[in-house]
mmCIF file with all atom_site columns, C-alpha atoms in Angstrom:
data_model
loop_
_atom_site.group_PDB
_atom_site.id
_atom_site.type_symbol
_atom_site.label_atom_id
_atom_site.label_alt_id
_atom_site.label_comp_id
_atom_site.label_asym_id
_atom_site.label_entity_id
_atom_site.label_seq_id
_atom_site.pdbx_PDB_ins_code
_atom_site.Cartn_x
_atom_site.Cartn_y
_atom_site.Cartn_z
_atom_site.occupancy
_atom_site.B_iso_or_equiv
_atom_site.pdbx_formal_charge
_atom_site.auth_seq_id
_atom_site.auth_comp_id
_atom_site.auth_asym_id
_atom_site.auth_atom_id
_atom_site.pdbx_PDB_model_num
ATOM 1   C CA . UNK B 1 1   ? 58.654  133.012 126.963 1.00 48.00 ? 73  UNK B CA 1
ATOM 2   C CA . UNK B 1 2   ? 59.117  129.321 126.412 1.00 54.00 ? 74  UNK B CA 1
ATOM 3   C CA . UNK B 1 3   ? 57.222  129.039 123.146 1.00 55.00 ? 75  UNK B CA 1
ATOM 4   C CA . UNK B 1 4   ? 59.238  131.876 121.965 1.00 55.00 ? 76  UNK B CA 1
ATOM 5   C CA . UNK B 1 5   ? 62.942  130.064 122.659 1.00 58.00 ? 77  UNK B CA 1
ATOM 6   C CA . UNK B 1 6   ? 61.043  126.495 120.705 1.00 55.00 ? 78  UNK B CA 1
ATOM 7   C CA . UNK B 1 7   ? 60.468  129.014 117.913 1.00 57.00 ? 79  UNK B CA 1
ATOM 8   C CA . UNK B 1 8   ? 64.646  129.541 117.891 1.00 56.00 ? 80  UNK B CA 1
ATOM 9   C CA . UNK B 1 9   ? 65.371  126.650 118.379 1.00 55.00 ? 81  UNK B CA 1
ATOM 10  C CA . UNK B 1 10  ? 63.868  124.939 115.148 1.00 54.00 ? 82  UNK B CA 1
ATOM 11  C CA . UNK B 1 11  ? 65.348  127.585 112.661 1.00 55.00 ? 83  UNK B CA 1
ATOM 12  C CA . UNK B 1 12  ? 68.731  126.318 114.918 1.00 51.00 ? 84  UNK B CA 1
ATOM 13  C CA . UNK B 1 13  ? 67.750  122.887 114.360 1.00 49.00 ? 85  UNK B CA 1
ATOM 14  C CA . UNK B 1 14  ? 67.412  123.305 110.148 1.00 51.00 ? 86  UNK B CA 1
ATOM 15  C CA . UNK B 1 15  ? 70.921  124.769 109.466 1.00 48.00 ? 87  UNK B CA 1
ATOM 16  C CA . UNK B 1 16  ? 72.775  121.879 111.505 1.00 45.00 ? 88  UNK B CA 1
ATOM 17  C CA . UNK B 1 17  ? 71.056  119.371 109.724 1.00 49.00 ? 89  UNK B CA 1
ATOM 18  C CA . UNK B 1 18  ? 71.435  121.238 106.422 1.00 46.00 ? 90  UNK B CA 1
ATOM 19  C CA . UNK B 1 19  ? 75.296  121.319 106.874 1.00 45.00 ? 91  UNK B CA 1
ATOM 20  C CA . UNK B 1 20  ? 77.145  119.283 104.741 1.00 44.00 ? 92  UNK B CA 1
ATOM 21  C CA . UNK B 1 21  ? 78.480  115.846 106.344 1.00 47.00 ? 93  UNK B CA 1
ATOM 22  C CA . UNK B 1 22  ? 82.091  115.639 105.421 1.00 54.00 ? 94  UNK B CA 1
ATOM 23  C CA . UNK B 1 23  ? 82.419  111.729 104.654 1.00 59.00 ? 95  UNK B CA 1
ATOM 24  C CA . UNK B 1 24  ? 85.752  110.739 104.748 1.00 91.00 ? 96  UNK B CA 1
ATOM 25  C CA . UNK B 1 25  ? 87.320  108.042 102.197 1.00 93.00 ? 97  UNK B CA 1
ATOM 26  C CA . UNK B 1 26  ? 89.607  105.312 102.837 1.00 94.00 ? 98  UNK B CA 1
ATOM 27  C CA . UNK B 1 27  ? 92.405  107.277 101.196 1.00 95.00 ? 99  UNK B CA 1
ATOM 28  C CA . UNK B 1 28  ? 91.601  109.886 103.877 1.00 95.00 ? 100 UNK B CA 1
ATOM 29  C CA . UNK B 1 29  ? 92.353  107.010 106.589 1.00 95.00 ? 101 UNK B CA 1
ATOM 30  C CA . UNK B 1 30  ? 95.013  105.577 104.584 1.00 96.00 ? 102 UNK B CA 1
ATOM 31  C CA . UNK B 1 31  ? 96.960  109.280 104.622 1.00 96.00 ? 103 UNK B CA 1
ATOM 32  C CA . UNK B 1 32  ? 95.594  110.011 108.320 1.00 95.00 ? 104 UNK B CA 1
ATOM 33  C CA . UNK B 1 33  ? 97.910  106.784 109.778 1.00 96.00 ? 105 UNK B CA 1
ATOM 34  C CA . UNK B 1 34  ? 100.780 107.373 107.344 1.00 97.00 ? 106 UNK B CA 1
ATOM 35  C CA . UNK B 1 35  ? 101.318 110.321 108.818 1.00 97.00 ? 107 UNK B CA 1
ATOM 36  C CA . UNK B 1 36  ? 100.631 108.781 112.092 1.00 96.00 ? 108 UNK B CA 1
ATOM 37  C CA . UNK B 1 37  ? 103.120 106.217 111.697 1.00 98.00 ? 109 UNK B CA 1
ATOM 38  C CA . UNK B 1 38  ? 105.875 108.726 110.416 1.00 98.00 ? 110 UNK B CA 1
ATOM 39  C CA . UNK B 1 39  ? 105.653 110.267 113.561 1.00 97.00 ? 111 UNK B CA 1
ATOM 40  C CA . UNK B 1 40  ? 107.969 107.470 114.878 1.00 96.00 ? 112 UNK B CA 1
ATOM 41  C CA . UNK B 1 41  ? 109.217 106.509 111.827 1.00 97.00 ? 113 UNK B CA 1
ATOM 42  C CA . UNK B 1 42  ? 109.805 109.435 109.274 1.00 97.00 ? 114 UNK B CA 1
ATOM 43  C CA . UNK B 1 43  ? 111.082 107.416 106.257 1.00 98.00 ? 115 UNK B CA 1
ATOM 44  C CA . UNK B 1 44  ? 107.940 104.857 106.926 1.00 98.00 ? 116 UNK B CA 1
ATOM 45  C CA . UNK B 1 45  ? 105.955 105.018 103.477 1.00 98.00 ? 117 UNK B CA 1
ATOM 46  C CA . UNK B 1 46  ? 102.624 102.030 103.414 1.00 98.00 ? 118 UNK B CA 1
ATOM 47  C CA . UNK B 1 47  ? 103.184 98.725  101.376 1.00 98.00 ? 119 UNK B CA 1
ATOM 48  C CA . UNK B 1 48  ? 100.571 96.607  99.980  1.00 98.00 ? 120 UNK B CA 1
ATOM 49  C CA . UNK B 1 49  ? 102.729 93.666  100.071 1.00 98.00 ? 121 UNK B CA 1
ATOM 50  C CA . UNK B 1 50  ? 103.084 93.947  103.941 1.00 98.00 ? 122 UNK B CA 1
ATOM 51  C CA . UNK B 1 51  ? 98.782  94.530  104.207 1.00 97.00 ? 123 UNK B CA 1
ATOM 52  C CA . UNK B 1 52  ? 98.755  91.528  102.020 1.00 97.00 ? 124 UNK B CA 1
ATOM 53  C CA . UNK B 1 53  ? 100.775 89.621  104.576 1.00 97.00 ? 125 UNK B CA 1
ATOM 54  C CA . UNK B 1 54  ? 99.770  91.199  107.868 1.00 97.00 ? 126 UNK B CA 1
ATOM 55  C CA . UNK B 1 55  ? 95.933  90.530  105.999 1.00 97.00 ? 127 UNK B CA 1
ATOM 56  C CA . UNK B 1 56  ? 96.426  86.737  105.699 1.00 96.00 ? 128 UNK B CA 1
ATOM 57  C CA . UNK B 1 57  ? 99.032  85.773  108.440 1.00 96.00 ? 129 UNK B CA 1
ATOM 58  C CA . UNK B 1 58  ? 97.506  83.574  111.086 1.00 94.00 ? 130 UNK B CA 1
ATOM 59  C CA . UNK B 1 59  ? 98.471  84.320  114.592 1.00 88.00 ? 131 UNK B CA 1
ATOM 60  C CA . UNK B 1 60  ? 98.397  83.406  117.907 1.00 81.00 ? 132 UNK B CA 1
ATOM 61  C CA . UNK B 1 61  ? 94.469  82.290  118.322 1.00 77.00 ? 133 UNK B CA 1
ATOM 62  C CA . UNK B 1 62  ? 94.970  80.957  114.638 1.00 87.00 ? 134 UNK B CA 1
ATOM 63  C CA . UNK B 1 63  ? 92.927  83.396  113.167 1.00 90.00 ? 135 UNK B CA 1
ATOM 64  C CA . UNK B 1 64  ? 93.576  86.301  110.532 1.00 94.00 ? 136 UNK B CA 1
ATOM 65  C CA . UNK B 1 65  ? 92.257  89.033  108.988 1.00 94.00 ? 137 UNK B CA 1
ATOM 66  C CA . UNK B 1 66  ? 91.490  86.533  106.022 1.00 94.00 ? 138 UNK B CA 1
ATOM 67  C CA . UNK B 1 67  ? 89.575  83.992  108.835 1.00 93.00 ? 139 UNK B CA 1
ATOM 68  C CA . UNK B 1 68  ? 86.468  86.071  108.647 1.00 93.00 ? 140 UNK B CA 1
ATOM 69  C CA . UNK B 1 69  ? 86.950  88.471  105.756 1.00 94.00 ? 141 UNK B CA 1
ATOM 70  C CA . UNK B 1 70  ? 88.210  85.926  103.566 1.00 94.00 ? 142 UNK B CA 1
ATOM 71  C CA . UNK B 1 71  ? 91.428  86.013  101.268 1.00 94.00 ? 143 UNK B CA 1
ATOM 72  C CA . UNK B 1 72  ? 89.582  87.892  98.868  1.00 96.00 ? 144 UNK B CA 1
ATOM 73  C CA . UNK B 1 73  ? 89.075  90.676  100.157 1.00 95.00 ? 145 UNK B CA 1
ATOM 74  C CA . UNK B 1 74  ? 86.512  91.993  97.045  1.00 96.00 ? 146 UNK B CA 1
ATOM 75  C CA . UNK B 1 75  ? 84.639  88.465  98.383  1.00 96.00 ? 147 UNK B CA 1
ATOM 76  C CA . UNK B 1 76  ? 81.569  88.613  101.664 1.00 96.00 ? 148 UNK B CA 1
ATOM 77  C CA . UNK B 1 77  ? 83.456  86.957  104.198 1.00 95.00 ? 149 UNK B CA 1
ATOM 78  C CA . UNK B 1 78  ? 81.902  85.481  107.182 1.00 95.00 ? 150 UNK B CA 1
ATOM 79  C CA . UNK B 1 79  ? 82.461  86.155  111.214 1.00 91.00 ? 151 UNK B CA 1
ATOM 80  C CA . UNK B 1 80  ? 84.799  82.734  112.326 1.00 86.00 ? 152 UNK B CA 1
ATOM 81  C CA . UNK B 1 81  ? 83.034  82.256  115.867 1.00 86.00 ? 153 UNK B CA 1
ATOM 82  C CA . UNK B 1 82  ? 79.552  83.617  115.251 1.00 91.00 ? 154 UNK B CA 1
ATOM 83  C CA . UNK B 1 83  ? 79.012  82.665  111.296 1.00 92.00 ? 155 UNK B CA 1
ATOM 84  C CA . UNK B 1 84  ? 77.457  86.351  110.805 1.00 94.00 ? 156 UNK B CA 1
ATOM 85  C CA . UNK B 1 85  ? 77.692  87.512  107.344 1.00 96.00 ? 157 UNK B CA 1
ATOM 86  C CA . UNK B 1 86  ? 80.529  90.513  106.582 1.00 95.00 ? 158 UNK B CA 1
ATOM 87  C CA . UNK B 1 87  ? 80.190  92.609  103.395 1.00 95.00 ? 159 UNK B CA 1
ATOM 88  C CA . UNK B 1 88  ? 83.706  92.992  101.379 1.00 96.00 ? 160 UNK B CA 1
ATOM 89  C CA . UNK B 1 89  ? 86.625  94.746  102.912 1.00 95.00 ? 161 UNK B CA 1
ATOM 90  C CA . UNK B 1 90  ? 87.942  96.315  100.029 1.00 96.00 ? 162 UNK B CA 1
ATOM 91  C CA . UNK B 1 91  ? 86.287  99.738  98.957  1.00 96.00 ? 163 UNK B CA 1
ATOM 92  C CA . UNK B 1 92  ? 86.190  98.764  95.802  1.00 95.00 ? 164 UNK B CA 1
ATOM 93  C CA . UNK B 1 93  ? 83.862  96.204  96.142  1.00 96.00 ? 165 UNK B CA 1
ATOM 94  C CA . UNK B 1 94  ? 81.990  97.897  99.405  1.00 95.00 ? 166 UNK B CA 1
ATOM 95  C CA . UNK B 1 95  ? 81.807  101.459 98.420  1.00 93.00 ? 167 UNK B CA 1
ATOM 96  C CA . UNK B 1 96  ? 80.653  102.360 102.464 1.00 92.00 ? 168 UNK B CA 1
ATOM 97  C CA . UNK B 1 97  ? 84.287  100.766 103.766 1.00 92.00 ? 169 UNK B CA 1
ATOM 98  C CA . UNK B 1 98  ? 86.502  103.210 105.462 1.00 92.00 ? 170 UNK B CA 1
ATOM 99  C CA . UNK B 1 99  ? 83.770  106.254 105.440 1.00 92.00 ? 171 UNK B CA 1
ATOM 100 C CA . UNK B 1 100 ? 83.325  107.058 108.928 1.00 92.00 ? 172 UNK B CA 1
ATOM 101 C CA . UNK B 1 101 ? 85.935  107.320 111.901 1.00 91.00 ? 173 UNK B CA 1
ATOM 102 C CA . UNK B 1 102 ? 84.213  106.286 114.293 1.00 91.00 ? 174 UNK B CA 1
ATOM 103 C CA . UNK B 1 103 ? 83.587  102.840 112.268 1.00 92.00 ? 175 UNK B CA 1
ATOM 104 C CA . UNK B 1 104 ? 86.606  102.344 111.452 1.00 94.00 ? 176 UNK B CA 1
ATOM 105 C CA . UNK B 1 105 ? 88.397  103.096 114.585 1.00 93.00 ? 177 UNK B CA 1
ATOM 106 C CA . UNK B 1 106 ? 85.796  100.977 116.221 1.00 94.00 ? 178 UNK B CA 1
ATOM 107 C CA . UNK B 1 107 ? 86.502  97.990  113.925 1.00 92.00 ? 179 UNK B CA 1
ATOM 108 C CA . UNK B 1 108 ? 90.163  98.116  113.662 1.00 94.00 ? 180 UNK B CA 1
ATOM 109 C CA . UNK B 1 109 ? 90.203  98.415  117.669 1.00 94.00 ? 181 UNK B CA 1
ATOM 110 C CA . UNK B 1 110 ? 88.042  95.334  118.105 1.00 93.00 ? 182 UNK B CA 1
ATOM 111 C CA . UNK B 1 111 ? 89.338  93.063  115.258 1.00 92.00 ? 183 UNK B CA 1
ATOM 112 C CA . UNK B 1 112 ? 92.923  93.858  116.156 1.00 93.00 ? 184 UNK B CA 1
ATOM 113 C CA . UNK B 1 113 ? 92.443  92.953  119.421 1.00 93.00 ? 185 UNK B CA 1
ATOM 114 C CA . UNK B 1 114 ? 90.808  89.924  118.495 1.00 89.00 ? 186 UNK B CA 1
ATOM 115 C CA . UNK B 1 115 ? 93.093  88.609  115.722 1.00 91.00 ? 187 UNK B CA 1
ATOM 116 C CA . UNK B 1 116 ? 96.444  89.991  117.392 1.00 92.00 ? 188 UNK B CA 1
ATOM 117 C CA . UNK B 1 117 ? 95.996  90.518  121.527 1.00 91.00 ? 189 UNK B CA 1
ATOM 118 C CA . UNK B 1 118 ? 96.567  94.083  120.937 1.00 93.00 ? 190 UNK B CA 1
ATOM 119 C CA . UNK B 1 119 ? 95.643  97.291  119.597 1.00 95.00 ? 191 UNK B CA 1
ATOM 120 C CA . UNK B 1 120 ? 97.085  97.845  115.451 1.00 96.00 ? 192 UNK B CA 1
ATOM 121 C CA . UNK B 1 121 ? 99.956  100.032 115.053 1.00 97.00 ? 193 UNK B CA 1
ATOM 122 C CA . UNK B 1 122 ? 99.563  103.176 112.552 1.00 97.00 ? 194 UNK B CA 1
ATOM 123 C CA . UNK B 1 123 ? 101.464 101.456 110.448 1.00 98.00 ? 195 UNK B CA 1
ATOM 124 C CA . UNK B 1 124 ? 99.764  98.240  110.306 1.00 97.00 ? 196 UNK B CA 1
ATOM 125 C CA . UNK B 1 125 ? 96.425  100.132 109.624 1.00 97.00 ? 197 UNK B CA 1
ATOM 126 C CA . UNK B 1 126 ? 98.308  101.917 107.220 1.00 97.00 ? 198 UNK B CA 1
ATOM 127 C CA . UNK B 1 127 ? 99.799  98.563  105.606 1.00 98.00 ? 199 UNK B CA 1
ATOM 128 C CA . UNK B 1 128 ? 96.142  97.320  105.532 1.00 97.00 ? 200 UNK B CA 1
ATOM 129 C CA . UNK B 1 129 ? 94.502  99.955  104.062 1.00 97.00 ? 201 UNK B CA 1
ATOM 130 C CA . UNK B 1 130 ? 97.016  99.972  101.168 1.00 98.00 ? 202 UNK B CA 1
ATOM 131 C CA . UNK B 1 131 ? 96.165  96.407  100.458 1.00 97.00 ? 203 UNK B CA 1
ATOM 132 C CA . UNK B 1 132 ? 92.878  97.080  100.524 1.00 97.00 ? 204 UNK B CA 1
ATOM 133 C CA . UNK B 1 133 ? 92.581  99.925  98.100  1.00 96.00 ? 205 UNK B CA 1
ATOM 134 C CA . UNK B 1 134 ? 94.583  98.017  95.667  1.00 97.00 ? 206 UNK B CA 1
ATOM 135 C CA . UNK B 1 135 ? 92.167  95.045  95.081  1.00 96.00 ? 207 UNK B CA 1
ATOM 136 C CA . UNK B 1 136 ? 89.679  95.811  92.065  1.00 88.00 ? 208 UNK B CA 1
ATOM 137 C CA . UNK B 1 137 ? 85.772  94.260  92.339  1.00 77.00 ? 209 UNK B CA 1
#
């Protein structure tokens, strides 16, 4: 009886793998948290000027965005504390940036947190994003 549930299961096993992964892009994330942020703010429409700014202001801890990323964003930036190498933010230069939620979410939760002493507003990852997208390689 047992061998004859394994035999299921791989036939199972082939179609999930064979399913096509839907990879997101950053526009996807950069739509995803303008709607987001119109949820509190309906007029609320992303600026690259303000991910520029938010991108290279220097907080609290005196770091930025720019402190490990760099101010080019198309540039390989490197981590402030640890010296760890960081490919280029900007998907134009790093075609696997923005891809995956869980990533992303993961990053912007930890850097935030980091850089600002909180989490990022929708907004703010919307403002970012926008920046982002707008720098060529």
């Amino acid at each position: 009886m047992q061998k004859s549930r394994l035999h299921l299961a791989f036939p199972l096993l082939a179609l999930v793998l064979a399913l096509p992964v839907h990879a997101e892009t950053p526009k996807d994330f950069l739509d995803r948290y303008q709607a987001e942020a119109r949820q509190s703010t309906p007029s609320f429409a992303p600026s690259v000027e303000r991910g520029q700014t938010f991108f290279n202001t220097v907080r609290d801890k005196d770091w930025s965005c720019a402190s490990c990323h760099t101010r080019n964003p198309a540039a390989t930036g490197k981590h402030a504390s640890t010296g760890k190498t960081i490919e280029p933010m900007a998907p134009a230069a790093n075609p696997e940036r923005f891809v995956s939620e869980r990533t992303v979410e993961k990053w912007f939760t930890r850097n935030c947190k980091d850089v600002l002493g909180r989490v990022c507003s929708p907004a703010e990852k919307a403002d970012v994003i926008a920046y982002l997208l707008s720098i060529s390689r």
